[in-house]
mmCIF file of C-alpha atoms in Angstrom:
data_model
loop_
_atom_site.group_PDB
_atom_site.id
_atom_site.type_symbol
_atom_site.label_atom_id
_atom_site.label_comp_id
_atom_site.label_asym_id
_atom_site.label_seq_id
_atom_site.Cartn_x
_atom_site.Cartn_y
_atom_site.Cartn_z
ATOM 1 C CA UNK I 1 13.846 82.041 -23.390
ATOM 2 C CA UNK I 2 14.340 80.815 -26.888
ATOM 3 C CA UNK I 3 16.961 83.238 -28.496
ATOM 4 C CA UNK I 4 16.864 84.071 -32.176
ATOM 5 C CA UNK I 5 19.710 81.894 -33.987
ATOM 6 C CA UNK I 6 21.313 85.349 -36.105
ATOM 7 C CA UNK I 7 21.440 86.329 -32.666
ATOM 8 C CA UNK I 8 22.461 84.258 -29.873
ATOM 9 C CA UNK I 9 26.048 84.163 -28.227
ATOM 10 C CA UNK I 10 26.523 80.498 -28.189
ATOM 11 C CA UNK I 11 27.400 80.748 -23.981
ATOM 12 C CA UNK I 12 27.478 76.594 -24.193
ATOM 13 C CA UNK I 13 29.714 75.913 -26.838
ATOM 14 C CA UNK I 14 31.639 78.868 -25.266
ATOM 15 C CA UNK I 15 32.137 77.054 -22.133
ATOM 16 C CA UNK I 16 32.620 73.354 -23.863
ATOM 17 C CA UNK I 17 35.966 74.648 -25.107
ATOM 18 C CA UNK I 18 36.746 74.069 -21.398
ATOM 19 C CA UNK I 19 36.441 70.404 -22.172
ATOM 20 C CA UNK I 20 38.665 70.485 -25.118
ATOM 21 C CA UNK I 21 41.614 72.376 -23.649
ATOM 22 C CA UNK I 22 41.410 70.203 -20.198
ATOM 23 C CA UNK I 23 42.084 67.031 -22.444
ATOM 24 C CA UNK I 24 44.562 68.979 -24.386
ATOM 25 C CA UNK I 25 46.416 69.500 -20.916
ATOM 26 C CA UNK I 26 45.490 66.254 -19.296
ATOM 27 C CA UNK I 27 47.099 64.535 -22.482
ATOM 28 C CA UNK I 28 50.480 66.926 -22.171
ATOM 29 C CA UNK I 29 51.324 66.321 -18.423
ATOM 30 C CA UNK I 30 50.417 62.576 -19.682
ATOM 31 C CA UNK I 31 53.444 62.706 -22.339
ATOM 32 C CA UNK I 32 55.740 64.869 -20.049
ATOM 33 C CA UNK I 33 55.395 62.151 -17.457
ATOM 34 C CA UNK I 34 55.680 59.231 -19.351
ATOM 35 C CA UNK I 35 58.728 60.429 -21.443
ATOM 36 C CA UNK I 36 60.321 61.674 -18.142
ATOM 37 C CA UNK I 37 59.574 59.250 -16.038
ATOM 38 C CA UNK I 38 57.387 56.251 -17.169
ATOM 39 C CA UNK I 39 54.506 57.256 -15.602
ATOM 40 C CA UNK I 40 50.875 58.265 -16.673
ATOM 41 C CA UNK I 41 47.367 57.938 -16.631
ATOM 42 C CA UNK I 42 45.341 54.770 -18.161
ATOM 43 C CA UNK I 43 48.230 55.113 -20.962
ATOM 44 C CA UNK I 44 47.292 58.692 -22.415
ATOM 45 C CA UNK I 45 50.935 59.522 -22.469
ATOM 46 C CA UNK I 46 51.339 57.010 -25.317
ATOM 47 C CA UNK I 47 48.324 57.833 -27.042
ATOM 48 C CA UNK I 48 48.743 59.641 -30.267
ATOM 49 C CA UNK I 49 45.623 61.820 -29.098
ATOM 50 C CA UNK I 50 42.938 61.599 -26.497
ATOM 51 C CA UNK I 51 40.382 63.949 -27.972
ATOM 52 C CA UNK I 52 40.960 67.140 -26.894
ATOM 53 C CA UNK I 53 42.352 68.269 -29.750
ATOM 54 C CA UNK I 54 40.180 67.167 -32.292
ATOM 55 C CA UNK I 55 36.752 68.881 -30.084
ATOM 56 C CA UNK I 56 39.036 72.073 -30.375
ATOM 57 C CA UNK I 57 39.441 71.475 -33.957
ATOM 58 C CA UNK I 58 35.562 70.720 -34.549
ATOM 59 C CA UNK I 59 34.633 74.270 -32.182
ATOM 60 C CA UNK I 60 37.229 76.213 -34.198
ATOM 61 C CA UNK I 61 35.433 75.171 -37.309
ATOM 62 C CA UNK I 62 31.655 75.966 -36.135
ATOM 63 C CA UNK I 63 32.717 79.027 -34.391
ATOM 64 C CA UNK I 64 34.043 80.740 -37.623
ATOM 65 C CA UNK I 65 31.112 79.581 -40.031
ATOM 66 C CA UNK I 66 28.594 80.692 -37.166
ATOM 67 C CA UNK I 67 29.960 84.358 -36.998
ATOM 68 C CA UNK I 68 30.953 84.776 -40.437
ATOM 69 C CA UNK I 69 28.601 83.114 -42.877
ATOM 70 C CA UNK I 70 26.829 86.488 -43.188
ATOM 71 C CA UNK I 71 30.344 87.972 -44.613
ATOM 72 C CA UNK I 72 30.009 85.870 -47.742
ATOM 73 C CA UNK I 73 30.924 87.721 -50.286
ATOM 74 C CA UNK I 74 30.481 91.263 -48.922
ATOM 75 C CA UNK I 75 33.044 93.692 -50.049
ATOM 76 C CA UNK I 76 35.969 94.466 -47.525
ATOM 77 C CA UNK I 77 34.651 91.705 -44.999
ATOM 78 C CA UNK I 78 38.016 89.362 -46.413
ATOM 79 C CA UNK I 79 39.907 91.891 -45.150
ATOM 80 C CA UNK I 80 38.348 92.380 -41.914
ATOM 81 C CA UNK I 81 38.573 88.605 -41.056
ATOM 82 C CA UNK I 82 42.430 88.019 -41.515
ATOM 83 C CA UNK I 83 43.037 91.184 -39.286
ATOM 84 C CA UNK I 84 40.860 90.038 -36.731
ATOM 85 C CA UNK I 85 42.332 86.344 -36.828
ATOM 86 C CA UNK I 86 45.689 87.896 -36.954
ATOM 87 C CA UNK I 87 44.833 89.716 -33.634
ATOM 88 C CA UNK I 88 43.230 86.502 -31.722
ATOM 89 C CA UNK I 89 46.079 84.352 -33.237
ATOM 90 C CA UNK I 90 49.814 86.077 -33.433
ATOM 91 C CA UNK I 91 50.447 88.244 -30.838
ATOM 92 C CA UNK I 92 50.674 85.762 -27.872
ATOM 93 C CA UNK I 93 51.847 82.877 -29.709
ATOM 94 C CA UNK I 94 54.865 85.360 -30.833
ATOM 95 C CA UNK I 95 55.501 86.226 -27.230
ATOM 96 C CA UNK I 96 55.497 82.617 -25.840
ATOM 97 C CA UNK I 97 57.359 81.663 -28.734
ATOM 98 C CA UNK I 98 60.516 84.878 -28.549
ATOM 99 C CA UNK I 99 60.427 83.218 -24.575
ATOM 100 C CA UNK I 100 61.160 79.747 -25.254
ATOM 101 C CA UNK I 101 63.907 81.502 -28.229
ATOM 102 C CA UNK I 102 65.615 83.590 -25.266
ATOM 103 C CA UNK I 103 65.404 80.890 -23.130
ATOM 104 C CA UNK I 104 67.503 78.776 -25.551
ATOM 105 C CA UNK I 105 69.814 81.407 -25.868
ATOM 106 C CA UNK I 106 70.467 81.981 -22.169
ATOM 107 C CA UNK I 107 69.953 78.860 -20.964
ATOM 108 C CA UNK I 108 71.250 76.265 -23.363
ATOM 109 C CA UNK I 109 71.109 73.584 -21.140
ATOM 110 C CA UNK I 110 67.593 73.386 -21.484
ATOM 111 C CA UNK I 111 66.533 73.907 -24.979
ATOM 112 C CA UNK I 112 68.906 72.725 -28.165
ATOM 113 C CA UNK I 113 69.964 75.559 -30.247
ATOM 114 C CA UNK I 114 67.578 76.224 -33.468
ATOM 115 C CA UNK I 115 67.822 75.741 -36.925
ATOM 116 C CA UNK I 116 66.995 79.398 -38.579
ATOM 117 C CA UNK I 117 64.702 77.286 -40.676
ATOM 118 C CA UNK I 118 62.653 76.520 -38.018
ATOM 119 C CA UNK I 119 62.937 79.854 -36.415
ATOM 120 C CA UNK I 120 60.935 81.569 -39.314
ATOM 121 C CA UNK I 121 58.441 78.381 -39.751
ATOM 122 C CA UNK I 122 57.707 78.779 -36.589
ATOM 123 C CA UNK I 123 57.377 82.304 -36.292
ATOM 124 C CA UNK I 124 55.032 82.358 -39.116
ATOM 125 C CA UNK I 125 53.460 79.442 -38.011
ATOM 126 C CA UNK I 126 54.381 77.535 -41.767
ATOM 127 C CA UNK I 127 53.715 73.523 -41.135
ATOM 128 C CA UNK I 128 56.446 71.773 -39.000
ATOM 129 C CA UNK I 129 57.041 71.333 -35.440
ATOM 130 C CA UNK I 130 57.265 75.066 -33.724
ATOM 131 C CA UNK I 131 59.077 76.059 -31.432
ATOM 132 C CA UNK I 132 55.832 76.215 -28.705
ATOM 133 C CA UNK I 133 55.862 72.532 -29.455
ATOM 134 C CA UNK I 134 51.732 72.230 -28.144
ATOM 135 C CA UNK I 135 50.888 75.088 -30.658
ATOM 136 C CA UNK I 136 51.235 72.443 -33.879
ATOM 137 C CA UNK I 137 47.832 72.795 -34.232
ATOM 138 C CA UNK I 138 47.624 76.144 -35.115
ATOM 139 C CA UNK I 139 49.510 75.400 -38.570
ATOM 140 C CA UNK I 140 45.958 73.371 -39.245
ATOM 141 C CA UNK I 141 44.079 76.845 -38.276
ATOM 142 C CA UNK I 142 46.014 79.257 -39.976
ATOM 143 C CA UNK I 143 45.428 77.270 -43.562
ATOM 144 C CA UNK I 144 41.876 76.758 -43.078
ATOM 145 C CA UNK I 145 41.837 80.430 -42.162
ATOM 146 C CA UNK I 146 43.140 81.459 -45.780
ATOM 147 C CA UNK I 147 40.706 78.857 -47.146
ATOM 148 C CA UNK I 148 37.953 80.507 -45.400
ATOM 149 C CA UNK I 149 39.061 83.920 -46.330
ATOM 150 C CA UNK I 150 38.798 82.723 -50.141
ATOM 151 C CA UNK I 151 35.673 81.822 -49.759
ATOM 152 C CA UNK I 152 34.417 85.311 -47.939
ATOM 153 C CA UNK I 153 35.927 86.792 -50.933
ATOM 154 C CA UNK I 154 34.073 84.987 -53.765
ATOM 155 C CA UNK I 155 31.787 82.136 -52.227
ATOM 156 C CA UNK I 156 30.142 81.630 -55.793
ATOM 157 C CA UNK I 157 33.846 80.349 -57.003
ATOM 158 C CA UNK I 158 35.555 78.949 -53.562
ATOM 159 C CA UNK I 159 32.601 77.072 -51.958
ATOM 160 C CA UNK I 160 33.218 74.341 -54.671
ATOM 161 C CA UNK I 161 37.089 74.438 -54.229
ATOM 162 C CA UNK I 162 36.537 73.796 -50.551
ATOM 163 C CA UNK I 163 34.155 71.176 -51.584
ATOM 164 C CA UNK I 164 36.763 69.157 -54.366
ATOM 165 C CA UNK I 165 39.393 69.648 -51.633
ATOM 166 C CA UNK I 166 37.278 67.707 -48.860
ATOM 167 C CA UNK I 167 36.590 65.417 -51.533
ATOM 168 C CA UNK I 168 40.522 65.104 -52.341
ATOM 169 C CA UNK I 169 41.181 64.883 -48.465
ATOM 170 C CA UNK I 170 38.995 62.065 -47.839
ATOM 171 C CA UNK I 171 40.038 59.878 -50.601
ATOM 172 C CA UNK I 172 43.757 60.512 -49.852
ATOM 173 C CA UNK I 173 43.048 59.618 -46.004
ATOM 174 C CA UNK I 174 41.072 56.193 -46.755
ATOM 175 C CA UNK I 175 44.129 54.756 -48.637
ATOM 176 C CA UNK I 176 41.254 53.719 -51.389
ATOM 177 C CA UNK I 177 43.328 54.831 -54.453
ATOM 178 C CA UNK I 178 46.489 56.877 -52.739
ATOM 179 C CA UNK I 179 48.830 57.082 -49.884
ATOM 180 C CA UNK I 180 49.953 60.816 -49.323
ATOM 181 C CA UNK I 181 50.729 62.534 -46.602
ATOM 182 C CA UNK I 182 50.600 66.375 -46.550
ATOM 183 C CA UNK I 183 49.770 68.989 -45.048
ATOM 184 C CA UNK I 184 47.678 70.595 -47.341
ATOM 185 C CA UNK I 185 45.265 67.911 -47.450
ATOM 186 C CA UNK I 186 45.421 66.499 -43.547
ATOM 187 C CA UNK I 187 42.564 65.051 -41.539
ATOM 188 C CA UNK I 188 43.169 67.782 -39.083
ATOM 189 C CA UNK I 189 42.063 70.427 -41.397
ATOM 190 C CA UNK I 190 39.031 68.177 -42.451
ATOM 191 C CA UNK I 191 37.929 68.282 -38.835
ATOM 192 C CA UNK I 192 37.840 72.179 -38.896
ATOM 193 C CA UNK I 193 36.428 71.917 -41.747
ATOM 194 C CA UNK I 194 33.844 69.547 -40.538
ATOM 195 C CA UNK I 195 32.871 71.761 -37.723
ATOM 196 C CA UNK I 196 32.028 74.344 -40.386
ATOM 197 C CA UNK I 197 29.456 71.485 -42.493
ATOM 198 C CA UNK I 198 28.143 71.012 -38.726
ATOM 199 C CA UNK I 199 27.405 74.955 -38.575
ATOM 200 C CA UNK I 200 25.593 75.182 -41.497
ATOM 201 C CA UNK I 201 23.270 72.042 -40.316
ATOM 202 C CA UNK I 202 22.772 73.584 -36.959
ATOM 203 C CA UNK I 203 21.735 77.276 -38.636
ATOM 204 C CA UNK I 204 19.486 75.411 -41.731
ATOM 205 C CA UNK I 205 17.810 72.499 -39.742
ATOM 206 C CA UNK I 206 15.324 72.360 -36.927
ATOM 207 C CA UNK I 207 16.842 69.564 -34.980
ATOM 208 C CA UNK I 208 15.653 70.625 -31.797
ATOM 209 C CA UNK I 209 14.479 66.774 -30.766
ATOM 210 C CA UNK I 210 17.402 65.275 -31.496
ATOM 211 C CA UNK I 211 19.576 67.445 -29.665
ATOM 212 C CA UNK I 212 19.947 65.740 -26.483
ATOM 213 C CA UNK I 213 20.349 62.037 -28.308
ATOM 214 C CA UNK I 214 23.335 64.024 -30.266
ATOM 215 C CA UNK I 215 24.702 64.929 -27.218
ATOM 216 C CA UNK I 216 24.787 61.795 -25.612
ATOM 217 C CA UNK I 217 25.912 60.066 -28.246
ATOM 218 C CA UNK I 218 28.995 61.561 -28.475
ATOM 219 C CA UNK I 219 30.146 61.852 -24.642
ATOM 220 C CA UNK I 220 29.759 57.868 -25.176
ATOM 221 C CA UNK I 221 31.652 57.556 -27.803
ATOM 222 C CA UNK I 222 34.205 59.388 -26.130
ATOM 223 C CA UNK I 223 34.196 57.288 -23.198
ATOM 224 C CA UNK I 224 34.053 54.037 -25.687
ATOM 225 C CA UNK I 225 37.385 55.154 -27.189
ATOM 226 C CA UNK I 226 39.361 56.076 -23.998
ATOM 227 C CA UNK I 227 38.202 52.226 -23.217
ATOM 228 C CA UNK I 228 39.275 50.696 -26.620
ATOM 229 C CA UNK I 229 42.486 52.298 -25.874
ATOM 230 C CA UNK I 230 43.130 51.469 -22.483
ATOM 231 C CA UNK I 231 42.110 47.410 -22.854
ATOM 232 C CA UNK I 232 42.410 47.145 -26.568
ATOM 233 C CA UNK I 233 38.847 45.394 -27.422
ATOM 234 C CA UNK I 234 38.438 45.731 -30.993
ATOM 235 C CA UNK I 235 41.048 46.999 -33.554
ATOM 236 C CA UNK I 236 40.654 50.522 -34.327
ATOM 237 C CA UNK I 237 42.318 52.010 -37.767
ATOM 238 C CA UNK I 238 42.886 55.445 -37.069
ATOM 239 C CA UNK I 239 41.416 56.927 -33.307
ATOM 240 C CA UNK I 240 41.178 60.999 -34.306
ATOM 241 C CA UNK I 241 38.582 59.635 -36.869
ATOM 242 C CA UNK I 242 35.956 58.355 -34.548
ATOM 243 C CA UNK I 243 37.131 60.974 -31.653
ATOM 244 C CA UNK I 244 36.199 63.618 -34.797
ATOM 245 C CA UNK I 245 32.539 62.268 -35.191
ATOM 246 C CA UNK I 246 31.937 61.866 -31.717
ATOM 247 C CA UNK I 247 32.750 65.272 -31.202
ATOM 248 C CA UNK I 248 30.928 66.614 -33.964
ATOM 249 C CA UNK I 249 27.650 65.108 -32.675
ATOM 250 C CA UNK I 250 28.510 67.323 -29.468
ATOM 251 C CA UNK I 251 28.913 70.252 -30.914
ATOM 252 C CA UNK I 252 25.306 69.786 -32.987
ATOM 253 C CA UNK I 253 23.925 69.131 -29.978
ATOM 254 C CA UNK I 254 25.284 71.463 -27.532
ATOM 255 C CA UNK I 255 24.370 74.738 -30.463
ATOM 256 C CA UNK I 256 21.229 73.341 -30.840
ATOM 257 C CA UNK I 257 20.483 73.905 -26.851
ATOM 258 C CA UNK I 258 22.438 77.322 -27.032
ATOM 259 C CA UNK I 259 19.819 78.887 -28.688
ATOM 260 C CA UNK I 260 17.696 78.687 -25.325
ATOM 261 C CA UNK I 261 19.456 81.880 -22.622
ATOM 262 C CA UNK I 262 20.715 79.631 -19.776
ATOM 263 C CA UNK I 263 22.375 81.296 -17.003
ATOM 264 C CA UNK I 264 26.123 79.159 -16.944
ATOM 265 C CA UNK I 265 28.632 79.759 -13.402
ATOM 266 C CA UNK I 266 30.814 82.393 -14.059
ATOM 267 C CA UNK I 267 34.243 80.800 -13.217
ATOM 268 C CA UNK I 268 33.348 78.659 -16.780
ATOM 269 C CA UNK I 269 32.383 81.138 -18.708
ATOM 270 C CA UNK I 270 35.955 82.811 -17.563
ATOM 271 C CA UNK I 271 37.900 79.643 -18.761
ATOM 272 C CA UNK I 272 36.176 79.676 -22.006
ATOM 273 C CA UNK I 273 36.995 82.799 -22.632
ATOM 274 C CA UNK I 274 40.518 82.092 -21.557
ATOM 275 C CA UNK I 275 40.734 79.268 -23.556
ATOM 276 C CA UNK I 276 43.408 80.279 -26.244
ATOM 277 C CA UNK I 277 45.323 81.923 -23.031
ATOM 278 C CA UNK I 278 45.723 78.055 -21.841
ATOM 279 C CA UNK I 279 46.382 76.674 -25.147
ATOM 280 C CA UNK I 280 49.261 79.055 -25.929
ATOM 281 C CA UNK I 281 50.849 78.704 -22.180
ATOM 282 C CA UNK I 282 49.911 76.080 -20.885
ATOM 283 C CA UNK I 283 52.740 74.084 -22.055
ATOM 284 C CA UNK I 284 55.775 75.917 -21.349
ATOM 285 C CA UNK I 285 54.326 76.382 -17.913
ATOM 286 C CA UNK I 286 53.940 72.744 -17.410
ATOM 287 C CA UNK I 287 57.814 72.224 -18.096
ATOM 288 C CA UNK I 288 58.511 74.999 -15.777
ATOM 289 C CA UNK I 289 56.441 73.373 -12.777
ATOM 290 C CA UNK I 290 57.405 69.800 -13.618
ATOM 291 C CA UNK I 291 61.258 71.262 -13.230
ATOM 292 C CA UNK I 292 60.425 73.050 -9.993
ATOM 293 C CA UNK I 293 58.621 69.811 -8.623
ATOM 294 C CA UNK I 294 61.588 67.289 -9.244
ATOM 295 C CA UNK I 295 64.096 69.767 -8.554
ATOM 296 C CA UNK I 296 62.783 70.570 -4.965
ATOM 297 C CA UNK I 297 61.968 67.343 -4.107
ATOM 298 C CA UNK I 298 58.247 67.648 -4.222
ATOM 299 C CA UNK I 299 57.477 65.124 -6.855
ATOM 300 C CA UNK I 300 59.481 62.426 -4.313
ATOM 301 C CA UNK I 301 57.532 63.239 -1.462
ATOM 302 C CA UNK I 302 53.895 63.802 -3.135
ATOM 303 C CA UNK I 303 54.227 60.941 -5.492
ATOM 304 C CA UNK I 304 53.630 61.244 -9.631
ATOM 305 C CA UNK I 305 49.816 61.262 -9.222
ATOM 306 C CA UNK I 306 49.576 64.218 -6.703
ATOM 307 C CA UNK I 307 52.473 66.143 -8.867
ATOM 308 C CA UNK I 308 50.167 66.044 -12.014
ATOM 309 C CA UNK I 309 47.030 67.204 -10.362
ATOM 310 C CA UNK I 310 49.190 69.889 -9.094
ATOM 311 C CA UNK I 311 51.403 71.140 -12.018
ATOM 312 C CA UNK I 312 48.022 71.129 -14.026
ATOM 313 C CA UNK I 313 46.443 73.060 -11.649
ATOM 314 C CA UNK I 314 48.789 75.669 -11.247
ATOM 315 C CA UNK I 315 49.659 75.501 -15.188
ATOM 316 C CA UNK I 316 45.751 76.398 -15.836
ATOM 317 C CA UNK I 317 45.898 78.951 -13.686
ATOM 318 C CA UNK I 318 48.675 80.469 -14.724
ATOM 319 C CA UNK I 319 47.752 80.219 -18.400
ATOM 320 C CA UNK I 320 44.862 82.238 -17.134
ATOM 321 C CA UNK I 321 46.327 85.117 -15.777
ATOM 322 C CA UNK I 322 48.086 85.257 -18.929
ATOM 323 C CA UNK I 323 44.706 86.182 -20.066
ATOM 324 C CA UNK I 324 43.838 88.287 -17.543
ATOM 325 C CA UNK I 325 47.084 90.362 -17.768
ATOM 326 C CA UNK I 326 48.284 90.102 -21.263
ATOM 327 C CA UNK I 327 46.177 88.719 -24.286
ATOM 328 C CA UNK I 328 42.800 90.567 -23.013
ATOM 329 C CA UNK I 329 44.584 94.021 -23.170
ATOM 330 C CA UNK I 330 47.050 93.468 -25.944
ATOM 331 C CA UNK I 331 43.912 92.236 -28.038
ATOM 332 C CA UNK I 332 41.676 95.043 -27.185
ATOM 333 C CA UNK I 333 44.456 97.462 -27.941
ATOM 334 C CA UNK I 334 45.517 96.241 -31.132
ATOM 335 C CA UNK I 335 41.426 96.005 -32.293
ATOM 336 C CA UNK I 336 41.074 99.430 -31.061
ATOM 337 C CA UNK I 337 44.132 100.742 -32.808
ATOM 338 C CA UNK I 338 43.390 99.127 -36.270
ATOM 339 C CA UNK I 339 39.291 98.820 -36.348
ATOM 340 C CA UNK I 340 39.215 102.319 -35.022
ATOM 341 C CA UNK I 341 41.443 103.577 -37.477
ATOM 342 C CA UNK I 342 39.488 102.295 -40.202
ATOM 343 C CA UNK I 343 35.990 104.007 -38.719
ATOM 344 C CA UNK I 344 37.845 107.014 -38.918
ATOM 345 C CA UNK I 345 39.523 107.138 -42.403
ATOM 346 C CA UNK I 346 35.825 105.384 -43.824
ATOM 347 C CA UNK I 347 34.154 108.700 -41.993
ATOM 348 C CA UNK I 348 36.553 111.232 -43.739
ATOM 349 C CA UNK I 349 36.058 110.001 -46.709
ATOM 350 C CA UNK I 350 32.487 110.069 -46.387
ATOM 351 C CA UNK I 351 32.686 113.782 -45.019
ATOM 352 C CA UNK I 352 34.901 114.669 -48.073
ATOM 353 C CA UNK I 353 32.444 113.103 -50.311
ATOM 354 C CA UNK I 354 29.462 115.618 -48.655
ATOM 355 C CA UNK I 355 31.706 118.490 -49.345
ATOM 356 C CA UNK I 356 32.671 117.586 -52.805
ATOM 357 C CA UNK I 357 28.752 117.271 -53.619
#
């Protein structure tokens, strides 16, 4: 059954996150191992990325113009966004990122003592390399976040700053006229970005024929990258780039077919919703296994190959009762405790306005 688009659930895309954050831990065991021990998978441990993070990038994007659009300039809706991103975002990164703090502080034979610079960068999440080393990305998020707010707040003047700063970002990142790296105008962004421009085609257009050749196209182009970089066949300028537009083609495709009802195995729909869980976690836990592995003598015996199945396995699955036990009820709390409040204080005012007439 054909769902209207205001009102389907995207269940799909929902569930393709569980692509994005497997590469995103496929390529961190990858980089533990190689830097630890020389070893890896088809080279991914000296890639600079294998795609995972740019589909997460892309979803982030087309998840936030899909649910929010509608908020465009409606009055108290800016508001209403940061709080709720400030609920899904800072409360588990800060507790994953205080535990890798203490552990530095008890256990300084593992972690380096921090600068207090990076302390509060990190703790904000302000662009550098935090603490929760695998959570860089979320720098990227936060900013288009603000961006995004802008725009709730007055579309009519914001929609064309967002549009001069893609324009900016583009011609800074094809070297045409410039070379400039920052922050505030990174390709990462653009991808979120991005996923946003493929939102709005998905919810204007009726691409319905196309969606399966979208779809296709980009798992290939996937696959044709991971090949470029494992045998090197042609020269490729800058891999995030084509990983970006593969990736948006999947995403097109894959909303497009959301807005049939499909019935999708439970145990996926759980890992997409524990998605962020795994993000935030799953690296410290991979340290923490990797250390348990070599120092019992496990990795010796099972071999490197065996040990990485393994430590990602149990990583994932610890990420997700991370979910189960602690960001599920901390984030239900905290959106009962401030959305509630605001029901509350909006009905006494109304009541106090009834009286007063």
């Amino acid at each position: 059954m054909e769902t209207p688009i205001k009102g389907r659930k995207l269940s799909i895309l929902q569930v393709a996150k569980v692509f994005a954050i497997l590469l995103v831990v496929i390529g961190h065991v990858n980089t533990l191992f190689y830097r630890n021990f020389n070893f890896d998978w088809f080279g991914f441990g000296s890639w600079e990325r294998i795609g995972g993070v740019d589909f997460f990038f892309v979803v982030t994007g087309f998840m936030i113009y899909y649910i929010y659009h509608r908020h465009f300039g409606i009055k108290g809706k800016t508001r209403e966004f940061l709080l709720k991103r400030f609920i899904r975002i800072y409360p588990l990164y800060w507790m994953f990122t205080f535990l890798l703090l203490g552990i530095a502080v008890f256990f300084p034979a593992l972690y380096e003592p921090y600068s207090m610079e990076r302390i509060w960068k990190s703790i904000l999440l302000f662009p550098n390399q935090p603490i929760l080393s695998s959570a860089w990305s979320l720098s990227h998020v936060i900013f288009f976040y603000i961006m995004f707010s802008l725009i709730i707040f007055q579309p009519k003047v914001f929609k064309p700053v967002m549009a001069s700063w893609v324009i900016i970002t583009i011609l800074i990142k094809s070297g045409l006229f410039t070379q400039w790296d920052s922050f505030f105008f990174s390709f990462s962004t653009l991808e979120i970005v991005s996923g946003s421009l493929v939102a709005y085609i998905s919810l204007t257009y009726n691409l319905k024929q196309y969606a399966t050749n979208f779809l296709l196209v980009g798992v290939t182009g996937y696959f044709i990258v991971w090949l470029n970089n494992v045998y090197l066949l042609f020269p490729v300028y800058y891999a995030p780039i084509f990983f970006c537009c593969f990736a948006l083609l999947m995403v097109l495709g894959i909303s497009i077919k959301d807005r049939t009802d499909r019935k999708l195995p439970s145990s996926l729909v759980f890992l997409g919703d524990a998605s962020y869980s795994i993000y935030i976690a799953h690296g410290p836990f991979l340290i923490l296994y990797m250390l348990i592995f070599r120092e019992t003598l496990l990795m010796s015996s099972l071999g490197y190959s065996i040990s990485m199945i393994l430590i990602t396995i149990l990583s994932i699955a610890s990420s997700c009762f991370v979910y189960i036990w602690i960001e599920k009820p901390v984030n239900a709390y905290l959106k009962k405790a401030v959305f509630q409040k605001k029901v509350t204080e909006e009905r006494n005012v109304a009541t106090q306005k009834l009286k007063g007439a």
